[in-house]
mmCIF file of C-alpha atoms in Angstrom:
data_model
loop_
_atom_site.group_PDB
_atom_site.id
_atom_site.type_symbol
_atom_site.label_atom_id
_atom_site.label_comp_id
_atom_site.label_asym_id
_atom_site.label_seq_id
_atom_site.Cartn_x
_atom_site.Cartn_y
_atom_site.Cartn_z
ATOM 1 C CA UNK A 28 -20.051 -17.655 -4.663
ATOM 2 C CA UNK A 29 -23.093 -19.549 -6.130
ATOM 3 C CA UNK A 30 -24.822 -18.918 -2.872
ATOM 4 C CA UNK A 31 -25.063 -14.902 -4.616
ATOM 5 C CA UNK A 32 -27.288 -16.185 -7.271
ATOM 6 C CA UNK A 33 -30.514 -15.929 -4.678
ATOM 7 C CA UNK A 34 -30.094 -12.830 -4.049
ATOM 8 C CA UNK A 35 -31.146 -11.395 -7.363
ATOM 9 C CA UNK A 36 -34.639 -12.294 -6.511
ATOM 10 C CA UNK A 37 -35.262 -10.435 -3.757
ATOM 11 C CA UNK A 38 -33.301 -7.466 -5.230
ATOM 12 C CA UNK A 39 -35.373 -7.451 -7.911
ATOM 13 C CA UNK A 40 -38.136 -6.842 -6.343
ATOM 14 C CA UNK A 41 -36.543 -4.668 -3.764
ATOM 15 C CA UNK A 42 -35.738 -2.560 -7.248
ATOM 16 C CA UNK A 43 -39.140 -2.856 -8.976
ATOM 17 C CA UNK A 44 -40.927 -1.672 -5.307
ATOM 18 C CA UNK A 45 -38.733 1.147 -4.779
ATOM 19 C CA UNK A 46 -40.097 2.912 -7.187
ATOM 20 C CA UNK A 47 -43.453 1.950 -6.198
ATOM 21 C CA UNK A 48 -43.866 2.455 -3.055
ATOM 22 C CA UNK A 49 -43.265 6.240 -2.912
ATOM 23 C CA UNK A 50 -45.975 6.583 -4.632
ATOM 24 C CA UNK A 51 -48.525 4.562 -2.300
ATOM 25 C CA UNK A 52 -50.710 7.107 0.270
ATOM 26 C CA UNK A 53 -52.203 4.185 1.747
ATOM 27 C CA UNK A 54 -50.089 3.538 5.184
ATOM 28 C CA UNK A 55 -51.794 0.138 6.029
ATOM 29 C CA UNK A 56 -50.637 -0.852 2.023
ATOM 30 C CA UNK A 57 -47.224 -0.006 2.923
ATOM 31 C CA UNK A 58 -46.803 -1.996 6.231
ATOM 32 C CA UNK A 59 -48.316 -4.896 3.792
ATOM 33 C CA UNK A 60 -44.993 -4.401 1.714
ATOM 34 C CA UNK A 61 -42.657 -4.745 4.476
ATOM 35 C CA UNK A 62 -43.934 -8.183 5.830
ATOM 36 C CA UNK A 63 -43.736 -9.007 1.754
ATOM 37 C CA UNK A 64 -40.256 -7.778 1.799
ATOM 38 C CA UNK A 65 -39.464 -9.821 5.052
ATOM 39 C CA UNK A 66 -40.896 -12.562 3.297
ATOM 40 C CA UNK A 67 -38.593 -12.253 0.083
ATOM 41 C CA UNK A 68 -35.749 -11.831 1.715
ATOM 42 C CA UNK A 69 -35.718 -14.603 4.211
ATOM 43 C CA UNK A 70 -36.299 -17.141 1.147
ATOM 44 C CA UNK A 71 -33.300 -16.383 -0.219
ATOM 45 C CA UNK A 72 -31.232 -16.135 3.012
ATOM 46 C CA UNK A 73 -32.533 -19.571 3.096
ATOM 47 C CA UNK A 74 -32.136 -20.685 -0.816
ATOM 48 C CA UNK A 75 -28.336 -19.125 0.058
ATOM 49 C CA UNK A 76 -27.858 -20.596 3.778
ATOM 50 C CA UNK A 77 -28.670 -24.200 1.792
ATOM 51 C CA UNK A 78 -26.050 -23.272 -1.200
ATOM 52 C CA UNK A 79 -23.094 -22.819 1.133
ATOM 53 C CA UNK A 80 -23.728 -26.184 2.445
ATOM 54 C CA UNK A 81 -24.589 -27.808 0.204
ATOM 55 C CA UNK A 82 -21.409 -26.740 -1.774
ATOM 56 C CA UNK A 83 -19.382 -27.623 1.153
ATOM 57 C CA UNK A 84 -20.569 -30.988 1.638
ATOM 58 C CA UNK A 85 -19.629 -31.554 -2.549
ATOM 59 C CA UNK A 86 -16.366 -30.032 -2.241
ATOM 60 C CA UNK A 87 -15.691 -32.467 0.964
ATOM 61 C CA UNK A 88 -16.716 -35.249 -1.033
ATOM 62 C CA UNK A 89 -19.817 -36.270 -3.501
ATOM 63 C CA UNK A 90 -21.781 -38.570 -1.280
ATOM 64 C CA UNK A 91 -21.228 -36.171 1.773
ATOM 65 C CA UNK A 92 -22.748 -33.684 -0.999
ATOM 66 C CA UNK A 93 -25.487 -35.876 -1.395
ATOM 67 C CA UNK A 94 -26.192 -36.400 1.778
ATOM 68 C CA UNK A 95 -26.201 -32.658 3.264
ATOM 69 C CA UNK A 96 -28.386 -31.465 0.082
ATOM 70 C CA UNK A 97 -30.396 -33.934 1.655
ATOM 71 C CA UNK A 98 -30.447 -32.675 4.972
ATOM 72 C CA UNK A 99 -31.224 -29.106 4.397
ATOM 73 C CA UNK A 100 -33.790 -29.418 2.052
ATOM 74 C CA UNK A 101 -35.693 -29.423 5.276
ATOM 75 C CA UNK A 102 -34.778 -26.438 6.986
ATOM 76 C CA UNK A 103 -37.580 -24.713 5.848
ATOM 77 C CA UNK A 104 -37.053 -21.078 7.006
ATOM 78 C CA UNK A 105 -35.006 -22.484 10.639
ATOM 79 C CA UNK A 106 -32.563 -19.993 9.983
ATOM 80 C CA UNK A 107 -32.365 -17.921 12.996
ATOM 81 C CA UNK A 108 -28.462 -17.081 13.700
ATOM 82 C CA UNK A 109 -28.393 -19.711 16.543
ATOM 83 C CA UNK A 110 -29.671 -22.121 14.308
ATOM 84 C CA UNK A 111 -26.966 -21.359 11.949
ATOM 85 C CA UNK A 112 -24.665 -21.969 14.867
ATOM 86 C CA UNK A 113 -25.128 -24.711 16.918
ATOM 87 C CA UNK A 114 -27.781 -26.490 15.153
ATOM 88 C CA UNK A 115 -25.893 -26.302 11.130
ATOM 89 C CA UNK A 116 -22.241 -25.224 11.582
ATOM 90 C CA UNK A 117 -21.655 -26.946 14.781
ATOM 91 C CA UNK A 118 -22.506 -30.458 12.881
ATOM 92 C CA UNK A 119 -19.018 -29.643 10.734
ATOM 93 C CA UNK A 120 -17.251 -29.431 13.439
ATOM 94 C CA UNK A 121 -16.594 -27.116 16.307
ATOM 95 C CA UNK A 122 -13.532 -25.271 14.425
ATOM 96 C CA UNK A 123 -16.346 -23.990 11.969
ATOM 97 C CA UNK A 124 -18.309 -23.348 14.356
ATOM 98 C CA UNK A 125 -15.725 -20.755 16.426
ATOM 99 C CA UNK A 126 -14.347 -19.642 12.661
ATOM 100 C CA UNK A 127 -17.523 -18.405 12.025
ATOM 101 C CA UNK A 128 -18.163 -16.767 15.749
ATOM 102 C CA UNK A 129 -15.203 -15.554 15.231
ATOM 103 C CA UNK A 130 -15.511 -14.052 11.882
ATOM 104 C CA UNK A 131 -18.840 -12.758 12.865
ATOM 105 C CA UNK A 132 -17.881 -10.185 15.600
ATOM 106 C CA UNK A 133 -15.251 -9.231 13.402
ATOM 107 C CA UNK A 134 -17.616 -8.321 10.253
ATOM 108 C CA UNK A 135 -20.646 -7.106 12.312
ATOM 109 C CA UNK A 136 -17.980 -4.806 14.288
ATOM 110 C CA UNK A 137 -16.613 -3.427 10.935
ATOM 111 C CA UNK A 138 -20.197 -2.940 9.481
ATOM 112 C CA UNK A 139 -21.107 -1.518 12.692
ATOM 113 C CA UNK A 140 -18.627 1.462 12.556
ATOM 114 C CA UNK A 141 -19.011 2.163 8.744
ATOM 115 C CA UNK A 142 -22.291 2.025 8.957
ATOM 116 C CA UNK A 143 -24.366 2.602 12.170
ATOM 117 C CA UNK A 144 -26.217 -0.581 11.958
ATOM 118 C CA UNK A 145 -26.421 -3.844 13.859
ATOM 119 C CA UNK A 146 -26.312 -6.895 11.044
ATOM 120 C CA UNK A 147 -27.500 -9.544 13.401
ATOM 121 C CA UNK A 148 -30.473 -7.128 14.957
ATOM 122 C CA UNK A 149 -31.005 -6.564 11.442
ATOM 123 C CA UNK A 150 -31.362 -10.106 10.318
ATOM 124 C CA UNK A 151 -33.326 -11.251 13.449
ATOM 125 C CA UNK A 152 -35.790 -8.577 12.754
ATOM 126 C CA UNK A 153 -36.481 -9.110 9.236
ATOM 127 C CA UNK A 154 -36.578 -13.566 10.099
ATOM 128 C CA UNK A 155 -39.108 -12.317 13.654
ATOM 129 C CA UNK A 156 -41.313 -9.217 10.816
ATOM 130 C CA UNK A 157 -41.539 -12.846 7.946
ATOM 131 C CA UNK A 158 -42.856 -14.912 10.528
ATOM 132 C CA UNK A 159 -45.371 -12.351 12.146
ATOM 133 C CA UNK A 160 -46.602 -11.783 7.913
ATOM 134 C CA UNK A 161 -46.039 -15.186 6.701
ATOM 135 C CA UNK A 162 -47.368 -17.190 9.801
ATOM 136 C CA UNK A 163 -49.620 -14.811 11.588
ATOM 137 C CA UNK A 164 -50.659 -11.904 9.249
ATOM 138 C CA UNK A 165 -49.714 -9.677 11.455
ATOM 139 C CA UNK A 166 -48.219 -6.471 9.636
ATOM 140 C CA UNK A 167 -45.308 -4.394 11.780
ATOM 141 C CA UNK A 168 -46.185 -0.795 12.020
ATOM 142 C CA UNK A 169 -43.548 0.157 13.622
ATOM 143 C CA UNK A 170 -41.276 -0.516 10.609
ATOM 144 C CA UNK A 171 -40.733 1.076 7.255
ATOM 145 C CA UNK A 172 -40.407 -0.673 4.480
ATOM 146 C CA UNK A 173 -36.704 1.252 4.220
ATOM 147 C CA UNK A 174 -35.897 -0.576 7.357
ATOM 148 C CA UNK A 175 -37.124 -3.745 5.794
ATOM 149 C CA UNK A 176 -34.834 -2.947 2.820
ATOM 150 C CA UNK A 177 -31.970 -2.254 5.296
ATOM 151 C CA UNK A 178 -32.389 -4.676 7.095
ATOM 152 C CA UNK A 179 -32.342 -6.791 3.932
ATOM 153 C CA UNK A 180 -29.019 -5.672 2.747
ATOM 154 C CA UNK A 181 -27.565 -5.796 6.617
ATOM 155 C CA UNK A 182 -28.728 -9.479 6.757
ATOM 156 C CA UNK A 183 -26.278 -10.385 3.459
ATOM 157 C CA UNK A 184 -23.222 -9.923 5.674
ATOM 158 C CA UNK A 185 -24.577 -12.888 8.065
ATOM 159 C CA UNK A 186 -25.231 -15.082 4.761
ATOM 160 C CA UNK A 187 -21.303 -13.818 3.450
ATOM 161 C CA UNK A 188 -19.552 -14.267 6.728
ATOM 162 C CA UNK A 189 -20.984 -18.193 6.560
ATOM 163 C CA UNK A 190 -20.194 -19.094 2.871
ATOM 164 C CA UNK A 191 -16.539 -17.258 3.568
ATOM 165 C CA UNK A 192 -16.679 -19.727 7.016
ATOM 166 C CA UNK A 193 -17.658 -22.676 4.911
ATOM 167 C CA UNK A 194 -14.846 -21.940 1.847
ATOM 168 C CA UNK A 195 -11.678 -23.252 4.086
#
């Protein structure tokens, strides 16, 4: 569960701007704090996406540790779910990779009746609103920041369903 650690980041600033950004009248300043949202969040997806594997390789063995701590400290925000699959998980072996296909229409089906929302949507908007921000400048208007904070939370169960697929 290290991979949890990352998270507090983004929440905390999720917190601090929640009470902030009520109070904003300025629309254009508000689409600014989605695409800084976006931005927060997928850095720790990422930070966590790295953790699971990187734990993984060190529970397999030390130098295998070594060596995929190596490996995805150069990910660098390539974390788009089929990335995750058949670029990452795929390279531990096809079992993982089904596991955690597997696992994922399972969880996003659950989450999907509980809660009305679409986790991978969710995370492939918040990864496609950070790059138009981060790379581009470009600020989506068309979401709220409450979607971005949705979203946020929504994307979680993609980072969970992997660390649960790399624990076995």
């Amino acid at each position: 569960m290290s991979y949890v650690k990352h998270f507090k980041h983004a929440d905390d600033i999720v917190n601090h701007l929640n009470a902030v950004i009520p109070t904003l009248t300025d629309p254009l300043l508000q689409a600014k704090y989605v695409g800084f949202v976006a931005v927060a969040a997928v850095t720790v997806y990422e930070l966590a996406i790295k953790s699971v594997f990187i734990e993984f390789g060190t529970k397999k063995h030390r130098v295998f540790g070594t060596f995929t701590e190596s490996y995805f400290d150069r990910i660098n925000g390539k974390i788009r779910l089929p990335t995750i699959k058949d670029d990452y998980i795929k390279r531990f072996g096809e079992r993982y990779k089904k596991r955690f296909e597997k696992k994922l229409e399972r969880i996003s089906e659950d989450y999907l009746r509980k809660n009305k929302r679409d986790i991978k949507s969710s995370y492939g908007n918040l990864i496609t609103w950070r790059n138009d921000f981060a790379h581009e400048g470009r600020l989506r208007t068309t979401a709220t920041y409450s979607e971005a904070v949705q979203s946020y939370e929504d994307g979680k169960e993609i980072i969970r369903c992997l660390a649960e697929t790399m624990r076995s």
